[in-house]
Tab-separated table of N, CA, C and O in Angstrom:
chain	number	residue	atom	x	y	z
V	1	MET	N	11.435	-57.913	1.073
V	1	MET	CA	11.546	-56.661	1.051
V	1	MET	C	12.777	-56.916	-0.214
V	1	MET	O	13.643	-58.105	-0.903
V	2	ASN	N	12.932	-55.897	-1.190
V	2	ASN	CA	13.494	-56.266	-2.961
V	2	ASN	C	15.002	-54.910	-2.280
V	2	ASN	O	14.556	-55.049	-1.875
V	3	VAL	N	15.491	-55.436	-3.815
V	3	VAL	CA	16.884	-55.131	-3.840
V	3	VAL	C	16.751	-53.622	-3.589
V	3	VAL	O	17.998	-52.969	-2.828
V	4	ILE	N	16.652	-53.705	-4.424
V	4	ILE	CA	16.177	-51.564	-5.062
V	4	ILE	C	15.761	-51.383	-3.138
V	4	ILE	O	15.831	-50.423	-3.209
V	5	GLN	N	14.858	-51.509	-3.225
V	5	GLN	CA	14.330	-50.841	-1.733
V	5	GLN	C	15.254	-50.867	-1.190
V	5	GLN	O	16.142	-50.307	0.336
V	6	GLN	N	15.512	-52.556	-0.823
V	6	GLN	CA	17.247	-52.687	0.744
V	6	GLN	C	17.833	-50.712	0.029
V	6	GLN	O	18.651	-50.359	1.154
V	7	LEU	N	19.111	-51.092	-0.963
V	7	LEU	CA	19.364	-49.972	-1.467
V	7	LEU	C	18.825	-48.686	-1.175
V	7	LEU	O	19.380	-47.248	0.020
V	8	GLU	N	17.786	-48.233	-1.710
V	8	GLU	CA	17.035	-47.038	-0.752
V	8	GLU	C	16.681	-46.348	0.495
V	8	GLU	O	17.488	-45.942	0.992
V	9	LYS	N	17.032	-47.901	1.415
V	9	LYS	CA	17.157	-47.770	3.160
V	9	LYS	C	17.965	-47.639	3.519
V	9	LYS	O	18.280	-47.265	3.991
V	10	GLU	N	18.910	-48.129	2.570
V	10	GLU	CA	20.380	-47.622	2.891
V	10	GLU	C	20.863	-46.786	2.308
V	10	GLU	O	22.342	-45.932	3.299
V	11	GLN	N	20.274	-45.951	1.748
V	11	GLN	CA	21.342	-44.293	1.799
V	11	GLN	C	20.583	-43.443	2.095
V	11	GLN	O	20.822	-42.006	1.959
V	12	GLN	N	18.983	-44.012	3.169
V	12	GLN	CA	18.405	-42.682	3.569
V	12	GLN	C	18.913	-42.134	4.395
V	12	GLN	O	19.866	-42.392	5.099
V	13	LYS	N	18.512	-40.911	4.511
V	13	LYS	CA	19.241	-39.828	5.759
V	13	LYS	C	19.351	-40.285	7.521
V	13	LYS	O	17.377	-40.960	6.724
V	14	GLN	N	18.927	-41.023	8.992
V	14	GLN	CA	18.692	-41.670	9.727
V	14	GLN	C	18.153	-40.413	10.525
V	14	GLN	O	16.862	-40.366	10.496
V	15	LYS	N	18.225	-39.008	10.709
V	15	LYS	CA	17.602	-37.861	11.017
V	15	LYS	C	16.788	-36.949	10.349
V	15	LYS	O	18.060	-35.944	9.969
V	16	VAL	N	15.715	-37.120	9.482
V	16	VAL	CA	14.889	-35.029	8.690
V	16	VAL	C	14.370	-34.220	10.134
V	16	VAL	O	12.952	-35.739	9.862
V	17	PRO	N	14.296	-33.625	9.521
V	17	PRO	CA	13.295	-32.555	10.658
V	17	PRO	C	12.222	-32.540	9.479
V	17	PRO	O	12.055	-32.745	7.917
V	18	ALA	N	11.006	-32.997	10.323
V	18	ALA	CA	9.746	-32.941	9.010
V	18	ALA	C	9.487	-31.643	8.698
V	18	ALA	O	10.088	-30.362	9.397
V	19	LEU	N	8.818	-31.280	7.658
V	19	LEU	CA	8.665	-30.036	7.390
V	19	LEU	C	7.856	-30.477	6.062
V	19	LEU	O	7.750	-31.110	5.746
V	20	ARG	N	6.779	-29.023	6.115
V	20	ARG	CA	6.229	-28.576	5.906
V	20	ARG	C	6.305	-27.110	4.736
V	20	ARG	O	6.919	-26.645	4.884
V	21	ALA	N	5.244	-26.858	4.311
V	21	ALA	CA	5.282	-25.125	3.640
V	21	ALA	C	5.464	-24.642	4.267
V	21	ALA	O	4.153	-24.351	4.920
V	22	GLY	N	5.749	-23.083	3.979
V	22	GLY	CA	5.673	-22.298	4.997
V	22	GLY	C	6.420	-22.032	6.479
V	22	GLY	O	7.309	-21.733	6.847
V	23	ASP	N	7.530	-23.870	6.039
V	23	ASP	CA	7.875	-23.840	7.497
V	23	ASP	C	9.336	-22.308	7.012
V	23	ASP	O	10.094	-22.662	5.479
V	24	THR	N	10.283	-22.145	8.213
V	24	THR	CA	11.094	-21.272	7.464
V	24	THR	C	12.296	-22.549	7.738
V	24	THR	O	12.822	-23.027	8.437
V	25	VAL	N	13.491	-21.867	6.952
V	25	VAL	CA	14.855	-23.082	7.323
V	25	VAL	C	15.979	-22.685	6.903
V	25	VAL	O	15.943	-21.261	6.712
V	26	ARG	N	16.987	-22.960	6.275
V	26	ARG	CA	18.064	-23.281	5.706
V	26	ARG	C	18.487	-23.832	6.586
V	26	ARG	O	19.348	-25.769	7.469
V	27	VAL	N	18.983	-24.815	5.639
V	27	VAL	CA	19.844	-25.072	4.987
V	27	VAL	C	21.579	-25.301	5.020
V	27	VAL	O	22.034	-24.662	4.114
V	28	HIS	N	21.664	-26.044	5.155
V	28	HIS	CA	23.209	-25.987	4.535
V	28	HIS	C	24.270	-27.404	3.974
V	28	HIS	O	24.090	-28.376	4.363
V	29	ALA	N	24.449	-27.269	2.415
V	29	ALA	CA	24.536	-27.406	1.272
V	29	ALA	C	25.721	-27.099	1.053
V	29	ALA	O	26.783	-26.478	1.531
V	30	LYS	N	26.448	-28.751	0.965
V	30	LYS	CA	27.856	-28.897	0.141
V	30	LYS	C	28.208	-27.748	-1.164
V	30	LYS	O	27.751	-28.879	-2.487
V	31	VAL	N	29.244	-27.495	-1.303
V	31	VAL	CA	29.609	-26.610	-2.268
V	31	VAL	C	30.558	-27.037	-2.436
V	31	VAL	O	32.273	-26.770	-3.000
V	32	VAL	N	31.569	-27.527	-4.072
V	32	VAL	CA	32.344	-27.712	-4.583
V	32	VAL	C	32.195	-26.862	-5.647
V	32	VAL	O	32.201	-25.884	-5.657
V	33	GLU	N	34.145	-26.133	-5.212
V	33	GLU	CA	34.782	-24.917	-5.710
V	33	GLU	C	35.838	-25.210	-5.951
V	33	GLU	O	36.790	-26.221	-5.103
V	34	GLY	N	36.116	-25.928	-7.846
V	34	GLY	CA	36.791	-26.509	-8.003
V	34	GLY	C	37.991	-27.958	-7.192
V	34	GLY	O	37.448	-28.811	-6.888
V	35	THR	N	38.957	-27.522	-6.341
V	35	THR	CA	39.298	-28.662	-5.804
V	35	THR	C	39.496	-28.750	-4.466
V	35	THR	O	39.217	-29.729	-3.323
V	36	ARG	N	38.769	-27.120	-3.525
V	36	ARG	CA	37.853	-27.120	-2.726
V	36	ARG	C	36.461	-27.607	-2.320
V	36	ARG	O	35.868	-27.974	-3.221
V	37	GLU	N	35.956	-28.151	-1.055
V	37	GLU	CA	34.745	-28.290	-0.583
V	37	GLU	C	34.305	-27.217	0.254
V	37	GLU	O	34.597	-27.123	1.499
V	38	ARG	N	32.825	-26.478	0.360
V	38	ARG	CA	33.334	-25.472	1.501
V	38	ARG	C	31.684	-26.307	1.658
V	38	ARG	O	30.627	-26.474	1.013
V	39	ILE	N	31.460	-25.245	2.804
V	39	ILE	CA	29.495	-25.147	3.846
V	39	ILE	C	28.887	-24.249	3.476
V	39	ILE	O	29.515	-22.438	3.688
V	40	GLN	N	28.005	-24.041	2.915
V	40	GLN	CA	27.631	-22.879	2.100
V	40	GLN	C	25.615	-22.385	2.449
V	40	GLN	O	25.156	-23.683	2.250
V	41	VAL	N	25.434	-22.001	3.741
V	41	VAL	CA	24.295	-21.662	3.468
V	41	VAL	C	22.870	-20.390	3.083
V	41	VAL	O	23.733	-19.770	2.461
V	42	PHE	N	22.214	-21.354	2.876
V	42	PHE	CA	20.862	-20.845	1.838
V	42	PHE	C	19.393	-20.909	3.303
V	42	PHE	O	19.260	-22.396	3.417
V	43	GLU	N	19.329	-19.843	3.635
V	43	GLU	CA	17.992	-19.187	4.329
V	43	GLU	C	16.805	-18.795	3.898
V	43	GLU	O	17.212	-18.050	2.678
V	44	GLY	N	15.354	-19.502	3.609
V	44	GLY	CA	14.099	-18.576	3.432
V	44	GLY	C	13.583	-19.387	3.832
V	44	GLY	O	13.330	-21.137	4.476
V	45	THR	N	12.160	-19.474	2.760
V	45	THR	CA	10.437	-20.442	3.136
V	45	THR	C	10.496	-21.141	2.043
V	45	THR	O	10.991	-21.203	0.762
V	46	ILE	N	10.310	-22.318	2.053
V	46	ILE	CA	10.349	-23.361	2.008
V	46	ILE	C	8.265	-23.166	1.214
V	46	ILE	O	7.237	-23.691	2.910
V	47	ILE	N	8.308	-23.889	-0.055
V	47	ILE	CA	7.409	-22.810	-0.858
V	47	ILE	C	6.671	-25.027	-0.801
V	47	ILE	O	5.165	-24.775	-1.699
V	48	ARG	N	7.456	-25.624	-1.259
V	48	ARG	CA	6.193	-26.531	-1.285
V	48	ARG	C	8.007	-28.127	-1.042
V	48	ARG	O	9.001	-28.120	-0.481
V	49	VAL	N	6.340	-29.464	-0.991
V	49	VAL	CA	7.646	-30.070	-0.990
V	49	VAL	C	6.496	-31.470	-1.092
V	49	VAL	O	5.539	-31.858	-1.765
V	50	THR	N	7.746	-32.100	-1.688
V	50	THR	CA	7.651	-32.967	-2.788
V	50	THR	C	7.842	-34.594	-3.392
V	50	THR	O	9.461	-34.650	-2.209
V	51	GLY	N	7.813	-35.571	-3.646
V	51	GLY	CA	8.325	-36.650	-3.655
V	51	GLY	C	7.867	-37.918	-2.489
V	51	GLY	O	6.996	-37.300	-1.030
V	52	GLY	N	8.540	-38.753	-2.766
V	52	GLY	CA	8.434	-39.566	-1.038
V	52	GLY	C	9.702	-40.070	-1.227
V	52	GLY	O	10.024	-40.900	-2.086
V	53	GLY	N	9.715	-40.729	0.186
V	53	GLY	CA	10.568	-41.806	0.646
V	53	GLY	C	12.208	-40.616	0.014
V	53	GLY	O	12.567	-39.902	0.397
V	54	LEU	N	13.093	-41.910	-0.621
V	54	LEU	CA	14.856	-41.194	-0.543
V	54	LEU	C	14.679	-40.015	-2.232
V	54	LEU	O	15.668	-39.626	-2.300
V	55	ARG	N	13.368	-40.048	-3.363
V	55	ARG	CA	13.614	-38.507	-3.591
V	55	ARG	C	12.145	-37.713	-3.097
V	55	ARG	O	12.523	-36.607	-4.211
V	56	GLN	N	12.471	-37.562	-1.904
V	56	GLN	CA	11.302	-36.450	-1.403
V	56	GLN	C	11.856	-35.732	-1.662
V	56	GLN	O	13.547	-34.905	-1.257
V	57	ASN	N	12.239	-34.031	-2.374
V	57	ASN	CA	12.298	-32.777	-2.746
V	57	ASN	C	11.345	-31.595	-2.044
V	57	ASN	O	10.202	-31.716	-1.702
V	58	PHE	N	12.793	-31.112	-1.760
V	58	PHE	CA	11.375	-29.282	-0.598
V	58	PHE	C	12.593	-28.785	-2.456
V	58	PHE	O	13.233	-28.442	-2.900
V	59	THR	N	11.376	-26.903	-1.831
V	59	THR	CA	12.031	-26.295	-2.532
V	59	THR	C	12.337	-24.447	-2.355
V	59	THR	O	10.910	-23.912	-0.888
V	60	VAL	N	12.538	-23.570	-1.542
V	60	VAL	CA	13.274	-22.983	-0.849
V	60	VAL	C	13.269	-22.272	-1.129
V	60	VAL	O	13.918	-21.965	-2.447
V	61	ARG	N	12.371	-20.821	-0.790
V	61	ARG	CA	12.128	-19.373	-1.665
V	61	ARG	C	13.015	-18.911	-0.340
V	61	ARG	O	12.793	-18.412	0.599
V	62	ARG	N	14.028	-17.412	-1.436
V	62	ARG	CA	14.265	-16.900	-0.506
V	62	ARG	C	14.167	-15.345	-1.374
V	62	ARG	O	14.259	-15.498	-2.686
V	63	VAL	N	14.113	-14.174	-0.972
V	63	VAL	CA	14.265	-12.909	-1.271
V	63	VAL	C	15.271	-12.180	-1.255
V	63	VAL	O	16.059	-11.570	0.355
V	64	THR	N	16.445	-11.185	-1.673
V	64	THR	CA	17.685	-11.420	-1.723
V	64	THR	C	18.500	-10.163	-2.769
V	64	THR	O	18.166	-10.192	-3.577
V	65	HIS	N	18.031	-8.913	-2.140
V	65	HIS	CA	18.036	-7.098	-2.708
V	65	HIS	C	17.582	-7.186	-3.849
V	65	HIS	O	18.142	-6.702	-5.439
V	66	GLY	N	16.434	-7.900	-2.925
V	66	GLY	CA	14.901	-7.639	-3.965
V	66	GLY	C	14.889	-8.328	-5.341
V	66	GLY	O	13.372	-8.158	-6.210
V	67	VAL	N	15.430	-9.330	-5.143
V	67	VAL	CA	15.138	-10.996	-5.827
V	67	VAL	C	14.935	-11.866	-5.523
V	67	VAL	O	15.593	-12.207	-4.729
V	68	GLY	N	14.004	-12.369	-5.475
V	68	GLY	CA	13.522	-13.792	-5.498
V	68	GLY	C	14.026	-15.191	-6.001
V	68	GLY	O	14.762	-15.180	-7.080
V	69	VAL	N	14.666	-15.561	-5.206
V	69	VAL	CA	15.885	-16.678	-5.899
V	69	VAL	C	14.675	-17.976	-4.923
V	69	VAL	O	14.828	-17.964	-3.510
V	70	GLU	N	15.255	-18.698	-5.924
V	70	GLU	CA	14.713	-20.870	-5.089
V	70	GLU	C	15.195	-21.257	-6.288
V	70	GLU	O	15.781	-21.374	-6.969
V	71	ARG	N	15.679	-22.669	-4.641
V	71	ARG	CA	16.657	-23.632	-4.597
V	71	ARG	C	15.934	-24.365	-3.923
V	71	ARG	O	15.494	-24.524	-2.877
V	72	THR	N	16.051	-26.001	-5.214
V	72	THR	CA	15.180	-27.154	-4.805
V	72	THR	C	16.122	-28.083	-4.099
V	72	THR	O	17.406	-28.092	-4.836
V	73	PHE	N	16.189	-28.744	-3.244
V	73	PHE	CA	16.783	-29.839	-2.587
V	73	PHE	C	16.820	-30.909	-2.277
V	73	PHE	O	15.422	-30.901	-2.492
V	74	MET	N	17.348	-31.977	-2.599
V	74	MET	CA	16.932	-33.327	-2.416
V	74	MET	C	17.411	-33.206	-0.475
V	74	MET	O	18.349	-33.114	-0.133
V	75	ILE	N	15.583	-34.205	-0.088
V	75	ILE	CA	16.512	-34.274	1.756
V	75	ILE	C	17.936	-35.640	1.486
V	75	ILE	O	18.107	-35.156	2.451
V	76	HIS	N	17.496	-36.148	1.040
V	76	HIS	CA	18.248	-37.360	1.087
V	76	HIS	C	19.556	-37.258	0.232
V	76	HIS	O	20.027	-38.068	0.739
V	77	SER	N	19.583	-36.216	0.081
V	77	SER	CA	21.106	-35.892	-0.902
V	77	SER	C	22.351	-36.028	0.131
V	77	SER	O	22.967	-35.257	1.548
V	78	PRO	N	23.090	-36.999	-0.985
V	78	PRO	CA	24.987	-36.542	0.530
V	78	PRO	C	24.913	-34.882	1.167
V	78	PRO	O	26.673	-34.458	1.427
V	79	ARG	N	25.476	-33.817	-0.210
V	79	ARG	CA	24.881	-32.808	-0.919
V	79	ARG	C	24.274	-31.906	0.307
V	79	ARG	O	25.919	-30.533	0.431
V	80	ILE	N	23.181	-32.221	1.136
V	80	ILE	CA	22.928	-31.438	2.331
V	80	ILE	C	24.035	-32.378	3.629
V	80	ILE	O	23.688	-32.784	3.839
V	81	ASP	N	23.855	-31.463	4.481
V	81	ASP	CA	25.490	-31.732	5.573
V	81	ASP	C	23.651	-31.709	7.038
V	81	ASP	O	23.961	-32.252	7.462
V	82	LYS	N	23.248	-30.441	6.976
V	82	LYS	CA	21.877	-30.245	7.812
V	82	LYS	C	20.592	-29.995	7.626
V	82	LYS	O	21.254	-28.413	6.788
V	83	ILE	N	19.786	-29.813	7.941
V	83	ILE	CA	18.661	-28.647	7.385
V	83	ILE	C	17.676	-28.394	8.983
V	83	ILE	O	17.805	-29.175	10.275
V	84	ASP	N	17.512	-26.882	9.174
V	84	ASP	CA	17.836	-26.845	10.851
V	84	ASP	C	16.551	-26.282	10.520
V	84	ASP	O	16.329	-24.980	8.899
V	85	VAL	N	15.164	-26.235	10.937
V	85	VAL	CA	14.348	-25.471	11.091
V	85	VAL	C	13.923	-24.278	12.208
V	85	VAL	O	14.433	-24.858	13.127
V	86	LEU	N	13.930	-22.779	11.246
V	86	LEU	CA	13.279	-21.926	12.280
V	86	LEU	C	12.104	-21.944	12.704
V	86	LEU	O	12.301	-21.049	13.771
V	87	ARG	N	11.514	-21.475	11.773
V	87	ARG	CA	9.898	-20.983	12.178
V	87	ARG	C	9.369	-22.820	11.682
V	87	ARG	O	9.108	-22.627	10.654
V	88	HIS	N	8.399	-22.524	11.848
V	88	HIS	CA	7.141	-23.358	11.493
V	88	HIS	C	5.762	-22.353	10.444
V	88	HIS	O	5.221	-21.647	11.577
V	89	GLY	N	5.804	-22.583	10.220
V	89	GLY	CA	4.464	-21.360	9.290
V	89	GLY	C	3.535	-21.897	9.541
V	89	GLY	O	2.993	-23.672	9.205
V	90	ASP	N	2.452	-21.312	9.373
V	90	ASP	CA	0.677	-21.797	9.327
V	90	ASP	C	-0.583	-20.940	8.233
V	90	ASP	O	-0.863	-19.675	8.154
V	91	VAL	N	-0.044	-21.703	7.035
V	91	VAL	CA	-0.390	-22.433	6.065
V	91	VAL	C	-1.356	-22.340	5.518
V	91	VAL	O	-1.572	-23.920	6.605
V	92	ARG	N	-2.772	-22.722	4.889
V	92	ARG	CA	-3.563	-24.104	4.089
V	92	ARG	C	-3.093	-24.720	3.568
V	92	ARG	O	-4.067	-24.841	3.086
V	93	GLN	N	-1.793	-24.124	2.209
V	93	GLN	CA	-2.248	-24.712	1.081
V	93	GLN	C	-0.357	-25.253	0.951
V	93	GLN	O	-0.697	-24.838	1.961
V	94	GLY	N	-0.961	-26.436	-0.094
V	94	GLY	CA	0.950	-27.260	0.136
V	94	GLY	C	1.901	-26.769	-0.944
V	94	GLY	O	2.947	-27.144	-0.700
V	95	ARG	N	1.062	-25.629	-1.620
V	95	ARG	CA	2.301	-24.812	-2.758
V	95	ARG	C	1.758	-23.570	-1.749
V	95	ARG	O	1.091	-23.611	-2.770
V	96	LEU	N	2.869	-22.782	-2.188
V	96	LEU	CA	3.004	-20.909	-1.694
V	96	LEU	C	3.302	-20.950	-3.043
V	96	LEU	O	4.121	-19.516	-2.627
V	97	TYR	N	2.858	-21.085	-4.594
V	97	TYR	CA	3.911	-20.565	-6.125
V	97	TYR	C	3.179	-18.933	-4.853
V	97	TYR	O	3.220	-18.067	-6.049
V	98	TYR	N	1.667	-19.191	-4.762
V	98	TYR	CA	1.620	-17.421	-4.177
V	98	TYR	C	2.231	-16.356	-3.877
V	98	TYR	O	2.400	-15.011	-4.417
V	99	LEU	N	3.349	-16.708	-3.552
V	99	LEU	CA	4.544	-16.039	-2.291
V	99	LEU	C	4.855	-15.070	-3.246
V	99	LEU	O	6.149	-13.592	-3.981
V	100	ARG	N	5.049	-16.143	-4.403
V	100	ARG	CA	6.340	-15.664	-6.129
V	100	ARG	C	5.356	-13.668	-6.004
V	100	ARG	O	6.121	-13.272	-7.233
V	101	GLY	N	4.070	-13.773	-5.994
V	101	GLY	CA	3.392	-12.113	-6.900
V	101	GLY	C	3.784	-11.396	-5.476
V	101	GLY	O	3.072	-9.919	-5.494
V	102	LYS	N	4.141	-11.261	-4.064
V	102	LYS	CA	4.021	-10.817	-2.335
V	102	LYS	C	5.042	-10.371	-3.128
V	102	LYS	O	6.400	-10.581	-2.452
V	103	VAL	N	5.407	-8.867	-2.392
V	103	VAL	CA	6.425	-7.952	-1.882
V	103	VAL	C	6.748	-7.949	-0.331
V	103	VAL	O	5.525	-7.665	0.187
V	104	GLY	N	7.798	-7.832	0.383
V	104	GLY	CA	7.323	-6.823	1.534
V	104	GLY	C	6.772	-7.660	2.222
V	104	GLY	O	6.395	-8.940	2.881
V	105	ARG	N	6.106	-6.988	3.599
V	105	ARG	CA	5.520	-7.563	4.130
V	105	ARG	C	3.539	-8.147	4.058
V	105	ARG	O	3.960	-9.270	4.467
V	106	ALA	N	3.180	-7.989	2.717
V	106	ALA	CA	2.425	-8.528	2.002
V	106	ALA	C	2.951	-10.381	1.585
V	106	ALA	O	2.175	-11.463	1.682
V	107	ALA	N	3.910	-10.672	2.545
V	107	ALA	CA	4.708	-12.671	1.506
V	107	ALA	C	5.366	-13.041	2.426
V	107	ALA	O	6.065	-14.161	2.602
V	108	ARG	N	4.313	-12.146	3.951
V	108	ARG	CA	4.651	-13.122	5.014
V	108	ARG	C	4.524	-13.562	5.528
V	108	ARG	O	2.621	-13.502	5.710
V	109	ILE	N	4.428	-15.028	6.877
V	109	ILE	CA	2.760	-15.635	7.006
V	109	ILE	C	3.803	-15.918	8.884
V	109	ILE	O	4.461	-16.263	9.808
V	110	ARG	N	2.105	-16.488	9.392
V	110	ARG	CA	2.183	-16.238	10.737
V	110	ARG	C	2.734	-17.956	10.969
V	110	ARG	O	3.129	-18.627	10.341
V	111	GLU	N	3.735	-17.191	12.441
V	111	GLU	CA	4.719	-19.102	12.861
V	111	GLU	C	2.417	-19.739	13.615
V	111	GLU	O	2.323	-19.055	13.847
V	112	ARG	N	3.528	-21.107	13.429
V	112	ARG	CA	2.252	-21.501	13.422
V	112	ARG	C	2.578	-21.531	15.868
V	112	ARG	O	3.803	-22.268	16.010
V	113	ARG	N	2.267	-21.538	16.542
V	113	ARG	CA	2.631	-21.643	18.000
V	113	ARG	C	2.202	-22.592	18.485
V	113	ARG	O	3.146	-22.429	19.512
V	114	ARG	N	1.581	-23.202	18.172
V	114	ARG	CA	1.531	-24.684	19.207
V	114	ARG	C	1.713	-25.355	19.257
V	114	ARG	O	2.415	-26.497	19.956
V	115	LEU	N	2.272	-26.078	17.312
V	115	LEU	CA	3.518	-26.953	17.278
V	115	LEU	C	5.036	-26.050	18.031
V	115	LEU	O	5.305	-27.807	18.358
V	116	VAL	N	4.984	-25.183	17.999
V	116	VAL	CA	6.330	-24.785	19.105
V	116	VAL	C	5.975	-24.516	19.910
V	116	VAL	O	7.108	-24.676	20.738
V	117	ALA	N	5.521	-24.594	20.495
V	117	ALA	CA	5.688	-24.698	21.889
V	117	ALA	C	5.160	-26.551	22.589
V	117	ALA	O	6.122	-26.171	23.700
V	118	GLU	N	4.674	-26.479	22.345
V	118	GLU	CA	4.836	-27.576	21.859
V	118	GLU	C	6.119	-28.674	22.342
V	118	GLU	O	6.884	-30.327	22.858
V	119	ASP	N	7.140	-28.274	20.543
V	119	ASP	CA	8.647	-29.003	20.708
V	119	ASP	C	9.258	-28.577	21.866
V	119	ASP	O	10.409	-28.891	22.543
V	120	ALA	N	8.961	-26.689	22.368
V	120	ALA	CA	9.421	-26.303	24.362
V	120	ALA	C	9.439	-27.638	24.994
V	120	ALA	O	10.604	-27.154	25.059
V	121	ASP	N	8.396	-27.638	24.512
V	121	ASP	CA	7.928	-28.661	25.961
V	121	ASP	C	8.668	-29.745	26.274
V	121	ASP	O	9.050	-30.890	27.628
V	122	ALA	N	8.449	-30.452	24.336
V	122	ALA	CA	9.711	-31.915	24.252
V	122	ALA	C	10.392	-32.081	24.762
V	122	ALA	O	11.623	-32.183	25.415
V	123	GLU	N	11.730	-30.603	24.700
V	123	GLU	CA	13.031	-30.678	24.781
V	123	GLU	C	12.644	-29.635	26.385
V	123	GLU	O	14.280	-30.769	27.270
V	124	GLU	N	12.389	-28.807	27.232
V	124	GLU	CA	12.166	-29.540	28.497
V	124	GLU	C	12.349	-30.382	28.785
V	124	GLU	O	13.020	-31.151	30.494
V	125	ALA	N	11.478	-31.697	29.333
V	125	ALA	CA	11.427	-32.757	29.411
V	125	ALA	C	12.963	-33.273	28.924
V	125	ALA	O	13.209	-34.442	30.480
V	126	GLU	N	13.505	-33.647	27.825
V	126	GLU	CA	14.083	-34.233	27.897
V	126	GLU	C	15.432	-33.948	28.257
V	126	GLU	O	16.812	-34.439	28.171
V	127	GLN	N	15.823	-32.115	28.645
V	127	GLN	CA	17.002	-32.031	29.513
V	127	GLN	C	17.029	-31.929	31.731
V	127	GLN	O	18.141	-31.987	30.939
V	128	SER	N	15.614	-31.763	31.782
V	128	SER	CA	15.409	-31.843	32.957
V	128	SER	C	14.199	-33.386	33.472
V	128	SER	O	13.790	-33.347	33.537
V	129	PRO	N	15.286	-34.421	33.665
V	129	PRO	CA	14.646	-36.015	34.301
V	129	PRO	C	14.020	-35.364	34.932
V	129	PRO	O	12.915	-36.583	35.639
V	130	GLU	N	15.158	-35.529	35.630
V	130	GLU	CA	15.656	-35.712	37.951
V	130	GLU	C	14.634	-34.253	38.017
V	130	GLU	O	14.829	-34.188	39.784
V	131	THR	N	13.672	-34.046	38.004
V	131	THR	CA	12.548	-32.590	38.251
V	131	THR	C	12.575	-33.075	39.293
V	131	THR	O	11.996	-32.433	40.600
V	132	GLU	N	11.802	-34.521	39.831
V	132	GLU	CA	10.680	-34.612	40.494
V	132	GLU	C	10.527	-35.766	41.072
V	132	GLU	O	10.020	-36.420	42.175
V	133	GLU	N	12.202	-36.215	41.595
V	133	GLU	CA	12.258	-37.662	42.129
V	133	GLU	C	13.128	-37.241	43.499
V	133	GLU	O	12.603	-38.484	44.227
V	134	GLU	N	13.891	-35.515	43.257
V	134	GLU	CA	14.242	-35.566	44.673
V	134	GLU	C	12.960	-35.055	45.812
V	134	GLU	O	12.277	-33.435	45.300
V	135	GLU	N	12.700	-34.916	46.972
V	135	GLU	CA	11.199	-34.025	47.472
V	135	GLU	C	11.788	-34.059	48.454
V	135	GLU	O	12.982	-34.792	49.781
V	136	PRO	N	11.830	-33.073	49.299
V	136	PRO	CA	12.619	-32.264	50.419
V	136	PRO	C	11.750	-33.349	51.717
V	136	PRO	O	11.239	-33.452	51.620
V	137	ALA	N	12.447	-33.822	52.737
V	137	ALA	CA	11.709	-35.083	53.601
V	137	ALA	C	11.343	-34.007	54.991
V	137	ALA	O	12.305	-33.206	55.046
V	138	GLU	N	10.091	-33.933	54.787
V	138	GLU	CA	9.360	-32.872	56.735
V	138	GLU	C	9.515	-33.468	58.087
V	138	GLU	O	10.021	-35.022	58.067
V	139	SER	N	9.706	-32.311	58.913
V	139	SER	CA	11.215	-32.720	60.214
V	139	SER	C	10.395	-32.712	60.993
V	139	SER	O	9.527	-31.399	61.646
C-alpha cells in the first residue's frame, strides 16, 4: 500500500450508509458563521452519486417555497456530521435530472419496499437475540 492510499484510508469515515439515486436523506452539515459553528439539516432526494473512495460525493435536491435547491456533499468530508437515510426510492436510472422539470405530485418517487422490509427484519433480530433460548418446561 503506497502513502497516498494509506492517507486516504485514514481520512475515510468508518460508518457510511449505502446511498443511491432516489433515496430521501437528511444530511447534518456543519456550518461556520463567524466564530460559531452549528449544524444545519438539509433534507431532500438524492439525484446523483458520483466518484469513488474518498472522492465520492452526492447531490441532494429539495423544493422549498416553490424553488428547487440542489446541494452537493462529499461523503467523507469532516463538514458532514451524519447522514440519515429516510426512504429508499425505487428508480431505474442513476441520474435523476428529469426531476428538475417535474413539479409537485409528478416529482414523487415510489419507495423500495423489499429493502426497507429487510432492514426492519435485521434491526429486530439485532434488538432481541434471546427470543428462542428459553422454552417453557412441560410437566
